[in-house]
Each structure stands twice: as structure tokens, then as C-alpha cells.
Short mmCIF file of C-alpha atoms in Angstrom, two decimals:
data_model
loop_
_atom_site.label_atom_id
_atom_site.label_comp_id
_atom_site.label_asym_id
_atom_site.label_seq_id
_atom_site.Cartn_x
_atom_site.Cartn_y
_atom_site.Cartn_z
CA UNK A 258 -7.28 -7.52 21.72
CA UNK A 259 -10.45 -9.24 22.32
CA UNK A 260 -11.40 -13.09 22.81
CA UNK A 261 -14.28 -12.63 19.84
CA UNK A 262 -13.60 -14.69 16.79
CA UNK A 263 -14.83 -15.13 13.30
CA UNK A 264 -15.42 -18.38 11.72
CA UNK A 265 -13.10 -18.05 8.58
CA UNK A 266 -12.82 -20.39 5.80
CA UNK A 267 -10.49 -21.38 3.03
CA UNK A 268 -6.25 -21.48 3.03
CA UNK A 269 -6.50 -19.54 6.50
CA UNK A 270 -7.83 -22.77 7.96
CA UNK A 271 -4.93 -25.04 7.47
CA UNK A 272 -2.11 -22.44 6.90
CA UNK A 273 -3.26 -19.17 8.79
CA UNK A 274 -4.56 -17.47 12.09
CA UNK A 275 -6.75 -14.62 12.58
CA UNK A 276 -7.58 -12.26 15.68
CA UNK A 277 -10.20 -9.36 16.25
CA UNK A 278 -9.18 -6.24 17.78
CA UNK A 279 -10.36 -2.86 18.60
CA UNK A 280 -10.97 -0.63 15.60
CA UNK A 281 -10.70 -0.54 11.97
CA UNK A 282 -7.68 -1.97 10.61
CA UNK A 283 -5.97 0.99 8.62
CA UNK A 284 -3.15 -0.73 6.86
CA UNK A 285 -0.81 -3.78 7.11
CA UNK A 286 3.16 -4.27 6.24
CA UNK A 287 5.98 -6.61 6.54
CA UNK A 288 9.35 -5.40 7.71
CA UNK A 289 12.33 -5.74 5.09
CA UNK A 290 13.81 -8.40 6.38
CA UNK A 291 10.50 -10.38 6.72
CA UNK A 292 10.64 -11.46 10.12
CA UNK A 293 7.38 -9.45 11.33
CA UNK A 294 4.21 -8.34 9.98
CA UNK A 295 2.05 -5.26 11.70
CA UNK A 296 -1.37 -4.19 11.29
CA UNK A 297 -2.21 -0.48 12.49
CA UNK A 298 -5.76 0.52 13.75
CA UNK A 299 -8.19 3.41 13.88
CA UNK A 300 -7.60 3.20 17.81
CA UNK A 301 -4.12 4.13 17.28
CA UNK A 302 -2.61 0.55 17.84
CA UNK A 303 -0.04 -1.18 16.01
CA UNK A 304 -0.44 -5.13 16.12
CA UNK A 305 2.86 -7.13 15.39
CA UNK A 306 2.96 -10.76 14.26
CA UNK A 307 6.26 -12.38 14.28
CA UNK A 308 6.97 -15.06 11.99
CA UNK A 309 7.92 -17.81 14.39
CA UNK A 310 4.48 -16.91 15.81
CA UNK A 311 2.30 -16.17 12.98
CA UNK A 312 -0.09 -19.27 13.82
CA UNK A 313 -0.43 -18.37 17.08
CA UNK A 314 -2.51 -15.26 17.86
CA UNK A 315 -1.93 -15.59 21.36
CA UNK A 316 2.01 -14.70 20.69
CA UNK A 317 0.57 -11.61 18.60
CA UNK A 318 1.94 -8.12 20.27
CA UNK A 319 -0.47 -4.69 20.61
CA UNK A 320 1.40 -1.46 20.90
CA UNK A 321 -0.25 1.65 21.94
CA UNK A 322 1.67 4.22 19.36
CA UNK A 323 -0.68 6.83 18.48
CA UNK A 324 -3.01 9.04 20.28
CA UNK A 325 -5.83 8.93 17.76
CA UNK A 326 -6.03 6.73 14.69
CA UNK A 327 -2.95 5.55 13.11
CA UNK A 328 -3.26 6.24 9.37
CA UNK A 329 -0.48 4.99 7.64
CA UNK A 330 2.49 2.11 8.11
CA UNK A 331 5.37 0.93 6.00
CA UNK A 332 8.44 -0.95 6.41
CA UNK A 333 11.23 1.00 7.89
CA UNK A 334 14.79 1.59 6.29
CA UNK A 335 16.05 -0.23 8.94
CA UNK A 336 15.22 -4.07 8.25
CA UNK A 337 13.47 -5.05 11.30
CA UNK A 338 11.65 -2.10 12.06
CA UNK A 339 8.19 -0.04 11.05
CA UNK A 340 7.13 3.38 10.45
CA UNK A 341 3.67 4.89 11.34
CA UNK A 342 1.92 7.99 10.88
CA UNK A 343 -0.94 9.21 12.88
CA UNK A 344 -3.78 11.96 13.07
CA UNK A 345 -2.04 13.27 16.01
CA UNK A 346 0.75 14.63 13.63
CA UNK A 347 3.54 12.17 14.58
CA UNK A 348 5.78 10.08 12.59
CA UNK A 349 7.26 7.21 14.74
CA UNK A 350 9.69 4.27 14.56
CA UNK A 351 8.66 0.93 16.43
CA UNK A 352 11.50 -1.48 16.69
CA UNK A 353 11.58 -5.36 17.45
CA UNK A 354 11.57 -4.95 21.31
CA UNK A 355 8.16 -2.34 21.14
CA UNK A 356 10.14 0.60 21.87
CA UNK A 357 8.77 3.60 20.16
CA UNK A 358 10.77 6.49 18.81
CA UNK A 359 9.13 9.42 17.90
CA UNK A 360 10.84 10.91 14.70
CA UNK A 361 8.66 13.95 14.15
CA UNK A 362 5.63 15.73 15.21
CA UNK A 363 3.42 18.56 13.42
CA UNK A 364 0.09 20.10 13.32
CA UNK A 365 -0.83 18.17 10.09
CA UNK A 366 -1.89 14.37 10.12
CA UNK A 367 0.75 12.19 8.73
CA UNK A 368 -1.24 10.27 5.89
CA UNK A 369 1.33 8.57 3.59
CA UNK A 370 4.75 7.09 4.50
CA UNK A 371 7.06 4.98 2.05
CA UNK A 372 10.67 4.29 1.91
CA UNK A 373 13.31 3.59 -0.48
CA UNK A 374 16.70 1.51 0.42
CA UNK A 375 19.34 0.19 -1.66
CA UNK A 376 22.99 -0.79 -1.28
CA UNK A 377 24.24 2.73 -1.59
CA UNK A 378 21.29 4.94 0.39
CA UNK A 379 18.02 4.70 1.81
CA UNK A 380 15.38 7.64 2.26
CA UNK A 381 11.95 8.01 4.35
CA UNK A 382 9.27 10.17 2.57
CA UNK A 383 6.41 11.21 5.03
CA UNK A 384 3.27 13.31 3.78
CA UNK A 385 1.31 15.54 5.75
CA UNK A 386 -0.95 18.39 4.35
CA UNK A 387 0.60 19.65 1.70
CA UNK A 388 3.74 18.88 2.33
CA UNK A 389 6.17 15.78 1.70
CA UNK A 390 9.11 15.65 4.03
CA UNK A 391 12.46 13.51 2.65
CA UNK A 392 14.49 12.03 5.79
CA UNK A 393 17.82 10.39 5.97
CA UNK A 394 18.05 6.65 6.86
CA UNK A 395 17.60 7.33 10.36
CA UNK A 396 14.57 9.05 10.04
CA UNK A 397 15.74 11.84 12.56
CA UNK A 398 16.83 14.46 9.75
CA UNK A 399 14.91 16.09 7.21
CA UNK A 400 16.99 16.71 4.13
CA UNK A 401 14.23 18.42 2.17
CA UNK A 402 10.64 19.28 2.30
CA UNK A 403 8.48 19.08 -0.96
CA UNK A 404 5.88 21.54 -1.04
CA UNK A 405 2.55 21.00 -3.03
CA UNK A 406 -0.76 23.32 -4.00
CA UNK A 407 -2.94 21.14 -2.29
CA UNK A 408 -3.41 18.12 0.01
CA UNK A 409 -1.28 15.35 -0.91
CA UNK A 410 -3.20 12.24 -2.21
CA UNK A 411 -0.13 9.47 -2.25
CA UNK A 412 3.36 9.22 -2.55
CA UNK A 413 5.76 6.61 -4.40
CA UNK A 414 9.31 6.54 -5.51
CA UNK A 415 10.66 4.97 -8.72
CA UNK A 416 12.39 1.76 -8.94
CA UNK A 417 15.93 3.19 -8.14
CA UNK A 418 15.11 6.07 -5.73
CA UNK A 419 15.81 9.06 -7.74
CA UNK A 420 12.73 10.27 -8.21
CA UNK A 421 9.33 10.62 -5.98
CA UNK A 422 6.16 10.98 -7.62
CA UNK A 423 3.24 12.85 -5.46
CA UNK A 424 -0.61 12.96 -6.41
CA UNK A 425 -2.33 15.91 -5.33
CA UNK A 426 -5.27 18.07 -7.09
CA UNK A 427 -4.97 18.76 -10.84
CA UNK A 428 -1.94 16.05 -11.14
CA UNK A 429 1.25 14.87 -10.06
CA UNK A 430 4.45 16.55 -9.20
CA UNK A 431 7.62 14.45 -10.04
CA UNK A 432 10.89 15.37 -7.77
CA UNK A 433 14.47 14.24 -8.09
CA UNK A 434 15.14 13.14 -4.36
CA UNK A 435 18.90 14.04 -4.30
CA UNK A 436 18.39 17.72 -5.55
CA UNK A 437 18.43 20.27 -2.59
CA UNK A 438 16.41 22.76 -4.57
CA UNK A 439 14.86 22.96 -8.08
CA UNK A 440 11.02 22.61 -9.12
CA UNK A 441 9.47 19.38 -10.00
CA UNK A 442 7.97 18.04 -13.42
CA UNK A 443 4.10 18.44 -13.44
CA UNK A 444 2.06 16.06 -15.21
CA UNK A 445 -1.26 18.08 -15.48
CA UNK A 446 -4.85 16.59 -15.17
CA UNK A 447 -7.71 18.34 -14.05
CA UNK A 448 -9.36 16.55 -11.01
CA UNK A 449 -8.46 15.22 -7.66
CA UNK A 450 -5.83 12.47 -7.61
CA UNK A 451 -5.32 10.01 -4.80
CA UNK A 452 -3.54 6.74 -4.42
CA UNK A 453 -0.56 6.55 -6.75
CA UNK A 454 1.35 3.46 -8.42
CA UNK A 455 4.78 3.81 -10.55
CA UNK A 456 5.29 1.05 -13.11
CA UNK A 457 8.33 -0.97 -11.95
CA UNK A 458 10.24 0.00 -15.34
CA UNK A 459 9.71 3.57 -13.92
CA UNK A 460 8.32 4.67 -17.34
CA UNK A 461 4.70 5.33 -16.42
CA UNK A 462 2.71 6.79 -13.24
CA UNK A 463 -1.03 5.91 -12.52
CA UNK A 464 -3.61 7.71 -10.03
CA UNK A 465 -6.82 6.84 -8.75
CA UNK A 466 -9.14 10.03 -8.93
CA UNK A 467 -11.90 11.10 -7.30
CA UNK A 468 -14.48 10.62 -10.15
CA UNK A 469 -14.20 6.84 -10.67
CA UNK A 470 -11.66 6.85 -13.15
CA UNK A 471 -7.70 6.03 -13.56
CA UNK A 472 -5.26 8.45 -14.85
CA UNK A 473 -1.66 7.80 -16.46
CA UNK A 474 1.15 9.42 -17.88
CA UNK A 475 4.03 7.96 -19.86
CA UNK A 476 7.11 9.52 -18.25
CA UNK A 477 9.07 9.56 -21.53
CA UNK A 478 6.86 11.96 -23.21
CA UNK A 479 4.14 13.17 -20.61
CA UNK A 480 1.62 11.15 -22.80
CA UNK A 481 -1.92 10.71 -21.00
CA UNK A 482 -3.58 7.52 -20.18
CA UNK A 483 -7.29 7.34 -18.97
CA UNK A 484 -8.85 4.08 -17.92
CA UNK A 485 -12.58 4.76 -16.77
CA UNK A 486 -15.83 2.64 -16.35
CA UNK A 487 -15.54 1.89 -12.67
CA UNK A 488 -18.99 1.80 -10.63
CA UNK A 489 -17.34 3.34 -7.90
CA UNK A 490 -13.92 4.99 -6.58
CA UNK A 491 -10.58 2.89 -7.04
CA UNK A 492 -9.12 3.09 -3.61
CA UNK A 493 -6.28 0.19 -4.69
CA UNK A 494 -3.43 -0.21 -7.34
CA UNK A 495 -0.79 -2.67 -7.79
CA UNK A 496 1.59 -3.40 -10.59
CA UNK A 497 2.85 -6.83 -11.11
CA UNK A 498 6.60 -7.22 -10.34
CA UNK A 499 7.39 -7.55 -14.69
CA UNK A 500 5.36 -4.37 -15.02
CA UNK A 501 2.63 -6.66 -17.30
CA UNK A 502 -0.54 -5.88 -15.50
CA UNK A 503 -2.02 -3.02 -13.15
CA UNK A 504 -4.58 -4.77 -10.90
CA UNK A 505 -7.30 -2.44 -9.76
CA UNK A 506 -10.04 -2.34 -6.99
CA UNK A 507 -13.38 -0.56 -7.60
CA UNK A 508 -15.87 -2.98 -9.26
CA UNK A 509 -17.42 -6.37 -8.64
CA UNK A 510 -14.46 -8.18 -10.45
CA UNK A 511 -10.67 -7.27 -10.27
CA UNK A 512 -9.69 -5.20 -12.80
CA UNK A 513 -6.55 -5.85 -14.69
CA UNK A 514 -5.13 -3.14 -17.08
CA UNK A 515 -2.54 -4.56 -19.45
CA UNK A 516 0.63 -2.77 -19.61
CA UNK A 517 2.03 -4.47 -22.95
CA UNK A 518 1.67 -4.61 -26.52
CA UNK A 519 0.94 -1.20 -26.64
CA UNK A 520 -1.47 -1.08 -23.87
CA UNK A 521 -3.52 0.06 -21.66
CA UNK A 522 -4.66 3.04 -24.15
CA UNK A 523 -6.91 1.13 -26.63
CA UNK A 524 -6.67 -2.24 -24.81
CA UNK A 525 -9.74 -3.69 -23.02
CA UNK A 526 -8.80 -4.62 -19.35
CA UNK A 527 -8.78 -8.08 -18.03
CA UNK A 528 -11.59 -8.99 -15.78
CA UNK A 529 -10.64 -11.54 -12.92
CA UNK A 530 -13.45 -13.32 -10.80
CA UNK A 531 -15.26 -11.59 -8.13
CA UNK A 532 -17.06 -12.55 -4.82
CA UNK A 533 -20.58 -12.94 -5.84
CA UNK A 534 -21.37 -9.25 -6.60
CA UNK A 535 -19.47 -7.91 -3.52
CA UNK A 536 -16.88 -4.91 -4.49
CA UNK A 537 -13.24 -5.39 -4.55
CA UNK A 538 -11.69 -3.06 -2.03
CA UNK A 539 -7.88 -4.08 -1.96
CA UNK A 540 -5.28 -5.76 -4.41
CA UNK A 541 -1.95 -6.64 -3.71
CA UNK A 542 0.30 -8.27 -6.59
CA UNK A 543 2.91 -11.02 -4.99
CA UNK A 544 6.36 -9.50 -5.21
CA UNK A 545 7.82 -12.58 -7.26
CA UNK A 546 5.00 -14.47 -9.11
CA UNK A 547 2.32 -13.38 -11.62
CA UNK A 548 -0.28 -14.35 -8.69
CA UNK A 549 -2.54 -11.36 -7.36
CA UNK A 550 -4.53 -11.35 -4.05
CA UNK A 551 -7.72 -9.42 -3.83
CA UNK A 552 -10.04 -8.59 -0.83
CA UNK A 553 -13.90 -7.70 -1.32
CA UNK A 554 -16.60 -5.77 0.58
CA UNK A 555 -17.98 -8.94 1.95
CA UNK A 556 -14.65 -9.97 3.65
CA UNK A 557 -13.50 -12.54 1.32
CA UNK A 558 -9.91 -12.80 0.44
CA UNK A 559 -8.74 -14.78 -2.63
CA UNK A 560 -5.38 -15.16 -4.91
CA UNK A 561 -5.54 -15.49 -8.60
CA UNK A 562 -3.35 -16.43 -11.58
CA UNK A 563 -3.96 -13.95 -14.12
CA UNK A 564 -2.73 -16.43 -17.02
CA UNK A 565 -5.21 -19.23 -15.74
CA UNK A 566 -7.53 -17.12 -14.11
CA UNK A 567 -7.59 -19.94 -11.06
CA UNK A 568 -8.92 -18.75 -8.04
CA UNK A 569 -7.48 -19.82 -4.50
CA UNK A 570 -10.10 -18.97 -1.40
CA UNK A 571 -7.68 -17.60 1.17
CA UNK A 572 -10.59 -16.31 3.70
CA UNK A 573 -13.97 -16.62 3.31
CA UNK A 574 -16.29 -15.18 6.08
CA UNK A 575 -18.60 -12.21 7.42
CA UNK A 576 -15.29 -10.52 8.81
CA UNK A 577 -16.08 -7.11 7.55
CA UNK A 578 -14.72 -5.16 4.34
CA UNK A 579 -11.25 -5.79 3.65
CA UNK A 580 -9.31 -2.52 4.32
CA UNK A 581 -5.65 -3.74 4.43
CA UNK A 582 -4.11 -6.28 2.21
CA UNK A 583 -0.14 -7.11 1.50
CA UNK A 584 2.39 -9.75 0.96
CA UNK A 585 5.78 -9.99 2.70
CA UNK A 586 9.01 -9.03 0.58
CA UNK A 587 9.38 -12.81 0.00
CA UNK A 588 5.95 -13.54 -0.84
CA UNK A 589 5.86 -16.57 2.13
CA UNK A 590 3.07 -14.47 4.03
CA UNK A 591 0.06 -12.74 3.35
CA UNK A 592 -1.67 -10.16 5.49
CA UNK A 593 -4.93 -8.42 5.50
CA UNK A 594 -7.38 -6.54 7.77
CA UNK A 595 -11.32 -5.55 7.67
CA UNK A 596 -13.30 -2.48 8.95
CA UNK A 597 -14.39 -4.69 11.71
CA UNK A 598 -11.14 -5.22 13.27
CA UNK A 599 -10.15 -8.44 12.04
CA UNK A 600 -6.68 -9.60 11.26
CA UNK A 601 -5.60 -12.38 9.03
CA UNK A 602 -2.24 -13.99 8.21
CA UNK A 603 -1.58 -16.85 6.02
CA UNK A 604 1.56 -18.70 5.69
CA UNK A 605 2.41 -18.98 1.88
CA UNK A 606 5.78 -21.06 2.23
CA UNK A 607 4.38 -24.32 1.70
CA UNK A 608 1.08 -23.48 0.05
#
């Protein structure tokens, strides 16, 4: 960590804290039990913030996990641990004591990790190159390897963990997670498909494309949905908990596609306020409320309520473009990170 700090205004002044570290922040996430928040860096480090210390940056811990950039981060299947992947080909678990366990190592970068947990089962998915490995709850056993024609762009489980959707060139492959073999359902659309999101009801999947568009499929019948008009590539997608809205980056406002009343096809998107012309770079819906957080290229972070379009400034200041943004599962903590290595945590419990 460095002693250099930025002057940030907004909610973070009263209810948050921030710190500058070495390297770009590549991802952020909270543990399933909400006890800790983590940030991965381009230097391969993981910065961990315990909830009881979230307003005390001197108490935040940094662990050297990867040899080279840490590329992805996820809450683990274990309630108080994190999973990370790096360009060193390693899939790692970081426990509360700071112990690092290497769960796997390959020749390809580990670029995507996601997990699913319910009362009966747990599964870890990690993507490297063209393949997605499904692992058991321990993370130590690969139960199945899903192979794709090109490099994986994104992965997401459906709400019940029965299927996993994988984006890649020319479309999406949808696999049944419990099947030991069998081929995936192919959702085809020409072009490069990157980030991916699943509707909370499990009835639609949407991808961000290389050519500044979104593409979606209705899973009941495979009907295509195209959402276009962006000035730049969309790098962040987030559905509201009730599935009513899909928030996206990629413009100088927050673009909100309606997934109700027959939308999004034939329906114009709602446009929530921006940050003075700066591009929106990250979006994240609150896990319980219809409130969306948005980060911008000038370092601005805001929270907005679609129904009223009220805006709450979370962080204002020249901290670098927002590259990571996430809520804790209980919605009581919002974390963000920037390309200049600034990490911020805001306590929303009494906001």
C-alpha cells in the first residue's frame, strides 16, 4: 500500500474510507457472509477489508496472491473465503487468516470465476482459454470440463444453478451443470460476445458485444433481442433483483433496458443521469432494492433510484476511471476501485 491519498467528496466522506495501492483495480467482491470485502490488482495482490475495520484503511490487509495481474475475483462457495484467478494460470482460495491455497494451475490465464451455492449443492466455475472447469464445493476436484470453439468471454449461472451460460465468438453455449456429458444448447449470433448476464427469472440471457451492441436471447424459444446505439463498448451489465431493469455502461449516461411490458424489444431504454459527459464504465444493482450504483471514467460513483431518478453522490474526485464496483450480498457495503489504484468502501447500513 502507499501513503498517497486522494481527496474524495460525497457519501464516502462521512460513511466511507479509501486508500491508494499499487496497480489498477481489476475486480471487487464481498464474501457470502458479508464479513469481508476484497479488491484484486494488476500487481497480483488482493486487498481485504474486514467489515469491522472498513472505515480504518490502516487495518486493511494486502496479500500477494498471483505472479502477475490478478484477473478475476469471486465470493467462494465457503462463506468467508474468496476465489481469485490470474495470468499466472492459477486458481486460488484466500481464507480469513490470509492463507492462500492453490486449487488449480494451467497454461492459460484464469479470466473468469463464478460460483453457485444453495442448501443442497455448490459449484465453482473457472474459465481459462476456451475451457470452463466445473469444480465441486471444495474447489479441489474438477467434475467436468466444458469446451468451446473460441476463447470464453464470460460465464454466468442461472438462478437455480442448473445451467451455466458461456459467451464466446458467434454466440452463447448453455450447459446443464449436473450432466456428465451431453452437448450444450447453442444460441447463435455472429460476432464476439464478451460480458454476460442472466435474467433473475432465468428466462433470458444478454451479452455485451465487441461492436458496441448488446444481444439477448429469450430462453423459452430462442427469440433474438438486439439492443444498440452505444457510442462505445459495453463492459458492464447488471439486472435488478426483480428483473425489471438491465443497467449497462457504455454511454455518458446509465442506460436502463426495460424487461417488462414486452420489453426490451420495441421499447426505448430509460436514461439515468451521467457525470458531466464522462463515460459510464461500471454498473451494479443493489441486491435487494431497486437502486443502481454507477461508476464513471472521471472517477465519479453515484447511486440512483430509477423510479424517481434521484441521485446520491457516493464519491466525487479525480481518482481514475472506475474499473470495479460491487455491493455486498446484504447491500450494506458498496466497494469500488479505479485504474489508478484507488479503492473505496462505503458503509450503507445506516445511509
